CSV table of C-alpha atoms (C1' of nucleotides) in Angstrom, one decimal:
chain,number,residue,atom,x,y,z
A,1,UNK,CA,-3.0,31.0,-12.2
A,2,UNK,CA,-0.2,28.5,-11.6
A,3,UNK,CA,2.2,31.4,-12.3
A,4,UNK,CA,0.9,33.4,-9.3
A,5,UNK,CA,2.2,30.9,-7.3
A,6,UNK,CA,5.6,30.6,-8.4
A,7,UNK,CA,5.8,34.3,-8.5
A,8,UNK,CA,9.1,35.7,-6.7
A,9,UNK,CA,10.0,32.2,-6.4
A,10,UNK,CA,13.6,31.3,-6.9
A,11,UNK,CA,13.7,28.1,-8.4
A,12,UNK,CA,17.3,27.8,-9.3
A,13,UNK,CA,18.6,28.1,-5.8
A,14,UNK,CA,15.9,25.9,-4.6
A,15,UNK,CA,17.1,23.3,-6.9
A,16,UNK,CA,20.5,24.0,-6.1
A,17,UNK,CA,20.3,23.9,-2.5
A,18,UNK,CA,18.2,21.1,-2.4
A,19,UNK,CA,20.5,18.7,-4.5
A,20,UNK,CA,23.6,20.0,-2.8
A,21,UNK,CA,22.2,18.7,0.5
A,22,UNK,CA,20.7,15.7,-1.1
A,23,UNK,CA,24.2,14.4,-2.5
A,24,UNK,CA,25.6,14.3,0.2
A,25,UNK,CA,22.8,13.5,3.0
A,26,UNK,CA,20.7,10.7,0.6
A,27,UNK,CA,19.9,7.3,1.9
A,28,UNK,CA,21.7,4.1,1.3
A,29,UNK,CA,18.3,2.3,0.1
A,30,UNK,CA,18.7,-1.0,-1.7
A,31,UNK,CA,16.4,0.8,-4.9
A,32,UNK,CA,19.4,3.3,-5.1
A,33,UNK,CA,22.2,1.1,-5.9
A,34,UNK,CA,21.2,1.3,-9.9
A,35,UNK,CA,19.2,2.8,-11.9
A,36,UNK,CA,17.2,-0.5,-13.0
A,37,UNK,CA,13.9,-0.1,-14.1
A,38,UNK,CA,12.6,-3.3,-13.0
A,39,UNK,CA,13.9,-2.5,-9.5
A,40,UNK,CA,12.8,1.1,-9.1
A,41,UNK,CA,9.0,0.0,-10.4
A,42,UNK,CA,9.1,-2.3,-7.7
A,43,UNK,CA,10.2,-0.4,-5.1
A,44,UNK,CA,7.6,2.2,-6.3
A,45,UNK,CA,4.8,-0.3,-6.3
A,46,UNK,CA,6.0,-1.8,-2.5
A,47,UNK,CA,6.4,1.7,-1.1
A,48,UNK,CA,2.8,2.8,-2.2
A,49,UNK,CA,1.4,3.9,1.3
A,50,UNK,CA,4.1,1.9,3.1
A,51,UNK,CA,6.8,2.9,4.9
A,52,UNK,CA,10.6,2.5,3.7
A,53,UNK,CA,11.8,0.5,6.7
A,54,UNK,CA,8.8,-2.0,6.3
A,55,UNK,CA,9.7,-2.1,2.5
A,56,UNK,CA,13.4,-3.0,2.7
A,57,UNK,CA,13.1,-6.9,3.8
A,58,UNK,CA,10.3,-7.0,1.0
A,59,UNK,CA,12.1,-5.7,-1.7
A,60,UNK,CA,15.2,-7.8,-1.0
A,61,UNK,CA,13.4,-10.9,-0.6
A,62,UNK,CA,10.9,-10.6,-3.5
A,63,UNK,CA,13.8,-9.2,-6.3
A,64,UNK,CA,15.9,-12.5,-4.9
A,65,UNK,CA,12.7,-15.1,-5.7
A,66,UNK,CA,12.2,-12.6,-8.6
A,67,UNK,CA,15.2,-11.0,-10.1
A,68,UNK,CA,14.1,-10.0,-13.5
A,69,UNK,CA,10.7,-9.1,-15.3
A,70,UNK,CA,11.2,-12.7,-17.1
A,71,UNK,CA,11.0,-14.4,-13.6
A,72,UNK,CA,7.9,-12.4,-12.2
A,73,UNK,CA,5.9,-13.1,-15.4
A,74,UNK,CA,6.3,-16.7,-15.2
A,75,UNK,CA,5.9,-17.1,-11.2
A,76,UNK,CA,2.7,-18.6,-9.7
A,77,UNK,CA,0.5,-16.2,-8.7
A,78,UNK,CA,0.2,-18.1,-5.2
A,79,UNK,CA,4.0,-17.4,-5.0
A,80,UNK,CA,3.9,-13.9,-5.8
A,81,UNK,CA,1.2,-13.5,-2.9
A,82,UNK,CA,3.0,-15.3,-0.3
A,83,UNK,CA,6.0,-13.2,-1.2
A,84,UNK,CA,4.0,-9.7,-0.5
A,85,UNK,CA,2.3,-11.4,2.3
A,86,UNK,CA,2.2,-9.2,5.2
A,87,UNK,CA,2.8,-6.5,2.9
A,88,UNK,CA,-1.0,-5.4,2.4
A,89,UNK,CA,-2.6,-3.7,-0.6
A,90,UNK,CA,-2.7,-7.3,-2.5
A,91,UNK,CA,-3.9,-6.3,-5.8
A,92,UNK,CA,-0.7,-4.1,-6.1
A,93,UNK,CA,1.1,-7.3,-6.4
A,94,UNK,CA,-1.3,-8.9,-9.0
A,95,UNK,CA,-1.3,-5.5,-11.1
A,96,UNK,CA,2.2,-6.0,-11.0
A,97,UNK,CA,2.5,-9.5,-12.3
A,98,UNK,CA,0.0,-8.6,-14.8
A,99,UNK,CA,2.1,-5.4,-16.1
A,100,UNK,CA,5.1,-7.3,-15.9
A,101,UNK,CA,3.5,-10.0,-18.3
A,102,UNK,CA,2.2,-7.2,-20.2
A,103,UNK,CA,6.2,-5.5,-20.8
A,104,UNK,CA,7.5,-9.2,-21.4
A,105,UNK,CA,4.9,-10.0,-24.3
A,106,UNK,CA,4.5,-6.5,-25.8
A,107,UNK,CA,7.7,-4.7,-25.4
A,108,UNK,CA,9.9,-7.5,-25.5
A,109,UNK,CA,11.1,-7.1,-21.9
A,110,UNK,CA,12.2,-4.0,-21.8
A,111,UNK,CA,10.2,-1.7,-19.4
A,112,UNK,CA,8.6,1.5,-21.7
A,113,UNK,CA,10.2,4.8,-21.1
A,114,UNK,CA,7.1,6.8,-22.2
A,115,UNK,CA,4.3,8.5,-20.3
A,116,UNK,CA,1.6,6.9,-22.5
A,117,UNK,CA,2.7,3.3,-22.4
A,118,UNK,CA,4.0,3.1,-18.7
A,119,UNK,CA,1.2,5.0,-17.9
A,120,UNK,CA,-1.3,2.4,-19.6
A,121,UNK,CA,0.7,-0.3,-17.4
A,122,UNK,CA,-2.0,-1.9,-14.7
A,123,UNK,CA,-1.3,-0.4,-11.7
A,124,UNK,CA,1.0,2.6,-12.9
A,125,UNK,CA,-0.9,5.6,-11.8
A,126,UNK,CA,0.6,8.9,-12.2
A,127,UNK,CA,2.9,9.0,-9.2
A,128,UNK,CA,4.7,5.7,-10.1
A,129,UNK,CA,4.6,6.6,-13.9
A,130,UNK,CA,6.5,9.9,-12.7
A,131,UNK,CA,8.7,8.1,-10.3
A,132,UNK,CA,10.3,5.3,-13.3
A,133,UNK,CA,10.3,8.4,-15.8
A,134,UNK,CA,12.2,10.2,-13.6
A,135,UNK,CA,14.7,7.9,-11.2
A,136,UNK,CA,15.1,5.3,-14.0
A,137,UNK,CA,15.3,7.2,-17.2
A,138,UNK,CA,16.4,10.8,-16.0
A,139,UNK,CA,13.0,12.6,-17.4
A,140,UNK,CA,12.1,15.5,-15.7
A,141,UNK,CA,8.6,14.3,-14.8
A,142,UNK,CA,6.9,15.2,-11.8
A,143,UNK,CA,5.7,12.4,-9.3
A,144,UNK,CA,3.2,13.3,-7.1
A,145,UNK,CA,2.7,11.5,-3.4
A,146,UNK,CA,2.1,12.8,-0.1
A,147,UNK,CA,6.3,13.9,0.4
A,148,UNK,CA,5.7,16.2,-2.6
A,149,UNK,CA,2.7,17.9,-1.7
A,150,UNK,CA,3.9,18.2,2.0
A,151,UNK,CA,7.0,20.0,1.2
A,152,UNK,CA,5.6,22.3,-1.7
A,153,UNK,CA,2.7,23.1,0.3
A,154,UNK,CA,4.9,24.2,3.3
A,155,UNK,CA,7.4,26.4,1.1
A,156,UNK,CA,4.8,27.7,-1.3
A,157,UNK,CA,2.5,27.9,1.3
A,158,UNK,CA,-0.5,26.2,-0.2
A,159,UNK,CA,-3.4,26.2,1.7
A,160,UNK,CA,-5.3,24.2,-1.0
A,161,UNK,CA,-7.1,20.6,0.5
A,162,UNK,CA,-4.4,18.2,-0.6
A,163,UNK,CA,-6.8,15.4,-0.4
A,164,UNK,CA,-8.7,16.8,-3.1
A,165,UNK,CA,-8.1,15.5,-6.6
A,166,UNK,CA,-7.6,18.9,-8.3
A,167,UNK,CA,-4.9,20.1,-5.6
A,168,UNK,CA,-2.9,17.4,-6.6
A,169,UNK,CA,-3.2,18.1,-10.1
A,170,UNK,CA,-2.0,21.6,-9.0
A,171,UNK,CA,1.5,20.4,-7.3
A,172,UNK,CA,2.3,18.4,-10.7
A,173,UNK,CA,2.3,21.7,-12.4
A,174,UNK,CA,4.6,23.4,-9.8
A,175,UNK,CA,6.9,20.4,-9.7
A,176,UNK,CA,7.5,20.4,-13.6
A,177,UNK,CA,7.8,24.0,-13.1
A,178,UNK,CA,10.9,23.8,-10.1
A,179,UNK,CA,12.5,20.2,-11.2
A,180,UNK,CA,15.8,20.2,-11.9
A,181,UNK,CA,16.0,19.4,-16.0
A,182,UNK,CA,19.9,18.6,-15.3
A,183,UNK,CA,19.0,15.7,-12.5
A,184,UNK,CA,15.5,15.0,-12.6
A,185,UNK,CA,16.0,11.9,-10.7
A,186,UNK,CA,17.8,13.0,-7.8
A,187,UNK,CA,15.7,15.9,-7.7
A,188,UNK,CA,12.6,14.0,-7.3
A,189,UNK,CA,14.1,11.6,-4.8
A,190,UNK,CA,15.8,14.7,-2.5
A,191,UNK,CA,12.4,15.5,-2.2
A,192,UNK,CA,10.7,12.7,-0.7
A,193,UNK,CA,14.1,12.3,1.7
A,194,UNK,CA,13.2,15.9,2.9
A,195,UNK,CA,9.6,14.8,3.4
A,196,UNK,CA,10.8,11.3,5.1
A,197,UNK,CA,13.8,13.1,6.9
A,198,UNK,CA,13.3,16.9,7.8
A,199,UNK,CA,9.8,17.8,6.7
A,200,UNK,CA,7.9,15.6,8.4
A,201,UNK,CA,4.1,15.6,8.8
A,202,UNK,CA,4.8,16.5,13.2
A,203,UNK,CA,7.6,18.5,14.3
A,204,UNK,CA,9.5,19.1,11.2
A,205,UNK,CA,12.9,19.8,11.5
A,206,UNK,CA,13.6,23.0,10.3
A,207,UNK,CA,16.5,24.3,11.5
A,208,UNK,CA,18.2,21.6,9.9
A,209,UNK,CA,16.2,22.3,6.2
A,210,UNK,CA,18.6,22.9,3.7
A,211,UNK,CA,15.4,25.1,1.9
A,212,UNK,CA,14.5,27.1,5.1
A,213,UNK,CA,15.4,30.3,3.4
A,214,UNK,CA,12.7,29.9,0.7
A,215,UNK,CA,10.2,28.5,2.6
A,216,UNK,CA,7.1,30.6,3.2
A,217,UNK,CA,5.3,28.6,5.9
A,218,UNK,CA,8.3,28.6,8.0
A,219,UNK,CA,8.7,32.8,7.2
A,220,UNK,CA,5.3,32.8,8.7
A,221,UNK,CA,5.9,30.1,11.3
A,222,UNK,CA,2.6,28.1,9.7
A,223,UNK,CA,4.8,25.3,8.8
A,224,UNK,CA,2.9,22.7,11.5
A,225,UNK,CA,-0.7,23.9,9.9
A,226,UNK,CA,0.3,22.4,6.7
A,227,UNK,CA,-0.9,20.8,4.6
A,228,UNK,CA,-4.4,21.2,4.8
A,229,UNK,CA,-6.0,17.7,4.4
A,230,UNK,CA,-9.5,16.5,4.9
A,231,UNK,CA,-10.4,13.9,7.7
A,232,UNK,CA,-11.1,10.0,7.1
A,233,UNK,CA,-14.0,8.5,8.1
A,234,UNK,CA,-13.8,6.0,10.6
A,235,UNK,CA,-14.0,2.6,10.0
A,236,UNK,CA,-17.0,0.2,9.8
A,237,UNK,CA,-17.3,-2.5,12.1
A,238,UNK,CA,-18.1,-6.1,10.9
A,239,UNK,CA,-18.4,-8.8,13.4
A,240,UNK,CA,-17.1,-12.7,12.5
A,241,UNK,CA,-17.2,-16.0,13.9
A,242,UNK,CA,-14.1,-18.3,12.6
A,243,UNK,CA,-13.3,-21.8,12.5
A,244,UNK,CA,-10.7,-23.3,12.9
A,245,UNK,CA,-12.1,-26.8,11.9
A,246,UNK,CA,-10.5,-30.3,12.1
A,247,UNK,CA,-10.9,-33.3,10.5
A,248,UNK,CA,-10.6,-36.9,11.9
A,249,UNK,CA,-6.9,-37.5,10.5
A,250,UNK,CA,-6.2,-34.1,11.9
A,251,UNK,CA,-5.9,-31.6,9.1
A,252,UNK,CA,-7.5,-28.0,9.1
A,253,UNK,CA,-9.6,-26.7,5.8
A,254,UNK,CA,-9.0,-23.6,5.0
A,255,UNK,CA,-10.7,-21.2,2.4
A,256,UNK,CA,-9.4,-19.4,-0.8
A,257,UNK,CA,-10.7,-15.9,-1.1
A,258,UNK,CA,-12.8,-14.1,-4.2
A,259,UNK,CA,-10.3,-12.9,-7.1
A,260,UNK,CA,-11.7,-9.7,-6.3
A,261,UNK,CA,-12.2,-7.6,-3.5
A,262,UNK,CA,-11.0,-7.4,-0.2
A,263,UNK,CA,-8.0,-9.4,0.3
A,264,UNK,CA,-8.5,-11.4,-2.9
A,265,UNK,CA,-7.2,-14.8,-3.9
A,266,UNK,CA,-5.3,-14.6,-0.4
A,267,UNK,CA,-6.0,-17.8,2.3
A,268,UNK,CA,-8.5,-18.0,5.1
A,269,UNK,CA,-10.0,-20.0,8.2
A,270,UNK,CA,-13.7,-19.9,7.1
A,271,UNK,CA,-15.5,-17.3,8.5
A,272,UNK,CA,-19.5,-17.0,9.3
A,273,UNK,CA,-21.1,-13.2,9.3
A,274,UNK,CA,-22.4,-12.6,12.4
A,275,UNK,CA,-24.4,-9.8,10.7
A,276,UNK,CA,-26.5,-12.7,8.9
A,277,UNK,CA,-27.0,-15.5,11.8
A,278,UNK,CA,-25.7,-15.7,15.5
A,279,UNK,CA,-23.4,-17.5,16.9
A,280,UNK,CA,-25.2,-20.8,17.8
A,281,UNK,CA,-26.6,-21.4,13.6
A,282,UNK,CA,-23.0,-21.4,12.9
A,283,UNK,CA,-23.0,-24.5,11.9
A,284,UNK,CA,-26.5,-24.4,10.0
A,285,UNK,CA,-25.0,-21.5,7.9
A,286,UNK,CA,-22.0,-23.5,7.4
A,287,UNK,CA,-24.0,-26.7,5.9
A,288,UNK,CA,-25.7,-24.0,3.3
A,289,UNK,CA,-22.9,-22.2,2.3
A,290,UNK,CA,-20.3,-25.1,1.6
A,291,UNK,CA,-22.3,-28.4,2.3
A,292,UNK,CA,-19.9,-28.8,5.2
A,293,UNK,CA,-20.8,-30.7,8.3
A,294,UNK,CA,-19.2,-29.0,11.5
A,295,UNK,CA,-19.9,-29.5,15.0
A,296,UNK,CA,-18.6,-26.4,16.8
A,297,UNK,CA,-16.0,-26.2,19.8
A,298,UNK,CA,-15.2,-24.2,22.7
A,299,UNK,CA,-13.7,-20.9,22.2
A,300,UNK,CA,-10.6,-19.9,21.5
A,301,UNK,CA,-10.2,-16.1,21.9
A,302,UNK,CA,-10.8,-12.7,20.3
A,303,UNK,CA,-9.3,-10.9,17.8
A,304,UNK,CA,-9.8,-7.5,16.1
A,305,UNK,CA,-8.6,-6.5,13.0
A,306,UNK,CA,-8.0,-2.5,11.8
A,307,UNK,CA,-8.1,-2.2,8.2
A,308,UNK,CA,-8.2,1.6,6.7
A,309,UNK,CA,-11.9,1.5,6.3
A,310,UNK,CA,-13.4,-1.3,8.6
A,311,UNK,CA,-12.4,-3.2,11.2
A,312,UNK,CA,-12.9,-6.3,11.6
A,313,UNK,CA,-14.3,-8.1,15.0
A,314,UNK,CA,-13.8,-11.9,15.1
A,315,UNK,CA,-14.6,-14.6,17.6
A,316,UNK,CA,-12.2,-17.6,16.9
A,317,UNK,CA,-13.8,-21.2,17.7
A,318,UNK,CA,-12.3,-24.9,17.2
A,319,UNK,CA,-14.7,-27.0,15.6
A,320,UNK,CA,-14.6,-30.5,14.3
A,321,UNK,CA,-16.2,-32.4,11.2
A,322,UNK,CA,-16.5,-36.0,10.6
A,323,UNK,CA,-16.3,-35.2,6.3
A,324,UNK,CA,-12.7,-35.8,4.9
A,325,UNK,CA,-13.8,-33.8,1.6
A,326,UNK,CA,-15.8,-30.8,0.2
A,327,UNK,CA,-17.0,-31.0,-3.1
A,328,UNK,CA,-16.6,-26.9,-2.7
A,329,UNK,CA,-14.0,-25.5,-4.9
A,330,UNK,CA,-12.9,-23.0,-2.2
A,331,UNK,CA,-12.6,-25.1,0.9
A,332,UNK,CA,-9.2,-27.3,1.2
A,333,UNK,CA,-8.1,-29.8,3.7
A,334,UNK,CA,-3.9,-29.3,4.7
A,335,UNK,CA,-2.2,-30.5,7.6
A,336,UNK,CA,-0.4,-27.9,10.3
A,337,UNK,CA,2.8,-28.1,7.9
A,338,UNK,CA,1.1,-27.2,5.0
A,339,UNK,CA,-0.6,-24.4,6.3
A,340,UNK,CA,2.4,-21.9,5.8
A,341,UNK,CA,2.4,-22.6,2.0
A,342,UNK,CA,-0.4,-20.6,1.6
A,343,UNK,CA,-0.8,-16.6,1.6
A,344,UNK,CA,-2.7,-15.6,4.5
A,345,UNK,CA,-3.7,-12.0,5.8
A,346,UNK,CA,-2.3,-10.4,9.2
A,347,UNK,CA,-5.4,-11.1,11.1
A,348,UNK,CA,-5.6,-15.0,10.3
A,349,UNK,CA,-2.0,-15.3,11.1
A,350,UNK,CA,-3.1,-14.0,14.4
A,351,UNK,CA,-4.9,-17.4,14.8
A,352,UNK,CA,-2.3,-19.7,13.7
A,353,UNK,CA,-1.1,-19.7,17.4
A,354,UNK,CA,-4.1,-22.1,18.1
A,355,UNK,CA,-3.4,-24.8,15.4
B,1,DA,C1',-15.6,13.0,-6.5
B,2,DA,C1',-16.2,9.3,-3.4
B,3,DC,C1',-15.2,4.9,-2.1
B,4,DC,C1',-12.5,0.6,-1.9
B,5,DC,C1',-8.1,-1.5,-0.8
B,6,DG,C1',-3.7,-3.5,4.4
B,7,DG,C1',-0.6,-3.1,7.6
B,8,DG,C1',2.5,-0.9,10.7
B,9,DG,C1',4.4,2.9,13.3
B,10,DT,C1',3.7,7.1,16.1
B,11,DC,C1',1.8,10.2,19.2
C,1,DG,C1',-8.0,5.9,19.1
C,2,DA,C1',-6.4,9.3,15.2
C,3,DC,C1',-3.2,10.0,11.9
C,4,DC,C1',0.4,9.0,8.6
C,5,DC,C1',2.6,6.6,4.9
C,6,DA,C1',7.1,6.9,-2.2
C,7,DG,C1',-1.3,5.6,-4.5
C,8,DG,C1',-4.2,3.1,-7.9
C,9,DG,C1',-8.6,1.1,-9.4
C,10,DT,C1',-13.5,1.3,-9.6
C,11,DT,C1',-17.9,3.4,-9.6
DNA sequence: AACCCGGGGTC
DNA sequence: GACCCAGGGTT
C-alpha cells in the first residue's frame, strides 16, 4: 500500500539533492546555533501554528528569563504566561512548564531521547516528539506538520485530504521511508525551509526547487491544487459587554481567568454575556456574579476579536464602584502601573488605551 | 473523528 | 473575509 507510492521513486537523489541545497541555503534561526535539547523543544513548542518571524523575539526573550530546564521548572507560572503573552495557544506554555518539571524530577534534567518517554511528555504530540528525536539527537524520526505534508503531497502527488487524521499517519510512513539515516536532522529541517521558502501553500517557487526533477505535481503542473485539505468552519460569534471599573482611590479590578479553557489563568477586564442579559442589567448581573456594586459609564468604543473558532464582539464601558474590596477570589483591585504585571490576551490589551 | 485552543500575516 | 501557519489535548 505505502509501497505503491514510493514506487519508481528515487529516494537517494531526493535526499541528496535536497541536503545539498539545504547546506548551503538554510536559515540563520536562533534554534539552529546548537543542537540543545531544551532549546529545540522550545522552539518546537513556540513555532506550533506560528510563524518563524513572530517566534524569534519570543524565543530569545523567554530562553533569556529561562535559560535552562532548571529555571523554567521553578518560574511562576504568572511569569511564564506574561512571557508567552501575545504569543497565543496558552496551555502550550503551561504543558511546557509541566513537562519541564516532569524531565527535572524524573530524568534528572536531562531531556529523554526516546519515543516512549518524550512522547508521554505533556504537550509532545507526535510532530514535536519527531522534531527533538530528530534535530536534537540525530534519529531518523519522521515529524509530521503542515511543511511535510505540503511538500510530500506535491512531489508524490497525494491527493489524500491532509486534514484527515489517517492522511497524516500516511506521510509519517513515507517520511521514515525517504529520511536521510546519515542526517536525519538536517533532513527534516531542509524540509520545512522548502515548505517556508520555495513550496509555499500560493505560488510556490518552482523554478528555483532544488527537487523539481522528482516532483510529480509539478510534471503534471497540479502543484497549486495541492494539498487537498478540507475547509474550517467559520467562527461563532459571541457578543460582551466589558468594564473597565474604577474605584474611589483610582485603581481598576481586573479578573483572573478559569485554569482551563479558553485563555486560562490569563488576566481580564470583567466581562458580562450579552447572550444572558442586555446591556442596561449589566450591573444587576454584575452584583450576582461577584457581589460587586458598579454603577456603569459612558461608552468607550468597540472591539472585535477573531479567534480560530469564534470571534468575539465586545462593547467596552467605564464604570465606577464605591467598594474598595471583593470578597471574590478572581476579582483584584491594581492601579494603572500594576496593570502590565499581569498576562493579558490581545483583545484586552486592545482596551488598555482607555485606562 | 470532531472539536477546542490565539494570534498574526497574506491575498 | 478566507486561508495559512514547525500541532496537541479532550471528548
Amino acid at each position: 500500500m505505502r509501497a505503491q507510492i514510493l514506487q519508481d521513486f528515487n529516494s537517494f537523489g531526493f535526499q541528496y539533492d535536497l541536503l545539498d541545497w539545504y547546506y548551503e541555503n538554510k536559515r540563520n534561526l536562533p534554534w539552529r546555533e546548537s543542537q540543545d535539547p531544551y532549546k529545540v523543544w522550545v522552539s518546537e513548542i513556540m513555532l506550533q501554528q506560528t510563524k518563524v518571524d513572530t517566534v524569534i523575539p519570543y524565543f530569545e526573550r523567554f530562553l533569556t528569563k529561562f535559560p535552562t530546564v532548571y529555571d523554567l521548572a521553578k518560574a511562576d507560572e504568572q511569569d511564564v504566561l506574561k512571557t508567552w503573552e501575545g504569543l497565543g495557544y496558552y496551555s502550550r506554555a503551561r504543558n511546557l512548564q509541566s513537562a519541564v518539571k516532569e524531565v527535572v524530577e524524573k530524568y534528572g534534567g536531562k531531556i529523554p531521547d526516546t519515543p516512549d518517554e518524550l512522547g508521554s511528555l505533556k504537550g509532545v504530540g507526535p510532530y514535536t516528539k519527531g522534531a527533538i528525536l530528530s534535530i536534537a539527537y540525530n534519529q531518523p524520526e519522521p515529524a509530521v506538520d503542515g511543511n511535510v505534508m505540503r511538500v510530500f503531497s506535491r512531489v508524490l502527488k497525494i491527493e489524500e485530504d491532509i486534514a484527515k487524521a489517517k492522511t497524516k499517519k500516511t506521510f509519517e510512513s513515507v517520511v521514515r521511508e525517504v529520511i536521510s539515516k546519515e542526517d536525519p536532522s538536517s533532513f527534516n529541517q531542509a524540509i520545512m525551509d522548502l515548505g517556508a521558502t520555495i513550496c509555499t501553500p500560493t505560488s510556490p517557487a518552482c523554478l528555483l526547487c532544488p527537487v523539481q526533477e522528482y516532483c510529480r505535481a509539478f510534471a503534471e503542473g497540479v502543484q497549486e491544487d495541492l494539498p487537498i485539505k478540507t475547509k474550517a468552519k467559520k467562527q461563532k460569534k459571541k457578543s460582551y459587554a466589558v468594564l473597565m471599573i474604577k474605584d474611589e482611590a483610582g485603581r481598576y479590578i481586573i479578573e483572573k481567568r478559569p485554569d482551563n479553557g479558553l485563555l486560562a489563568n490569563l488576566w481580564q477586564f470583567p466581562m458580562i454575556p450579552l447572550d444572558e442579559v442586555t446591556v442596561d442589567h449589566v450591573s444587576d448581573w454584575l452584583y450576582k456574579e461577584y457581589g460587586l456594586s458598579v454603577k456603569l459609564g459612558e461608552k468607550l468604543g468597540d472591539i472585535s476579536h477573531v479567534f480560530s473558532h469564534l470571534k468575539w464582539e465586545l462593547v467596552v464601558y467605564a464604570a465606577v464602584t464605591s467598594d474598595a474590596k471583593s470578597e471574590d477570589e478572581r476579582l483584584k483591585f491594581v492601579d494603572k502601573q500594576e496593570v502590565e504585571e499581569y498576562p493579558f490576551p490581545v483583545s484586552h490589551q486592545k482596551m488598555m488605551k482607555y485606562l
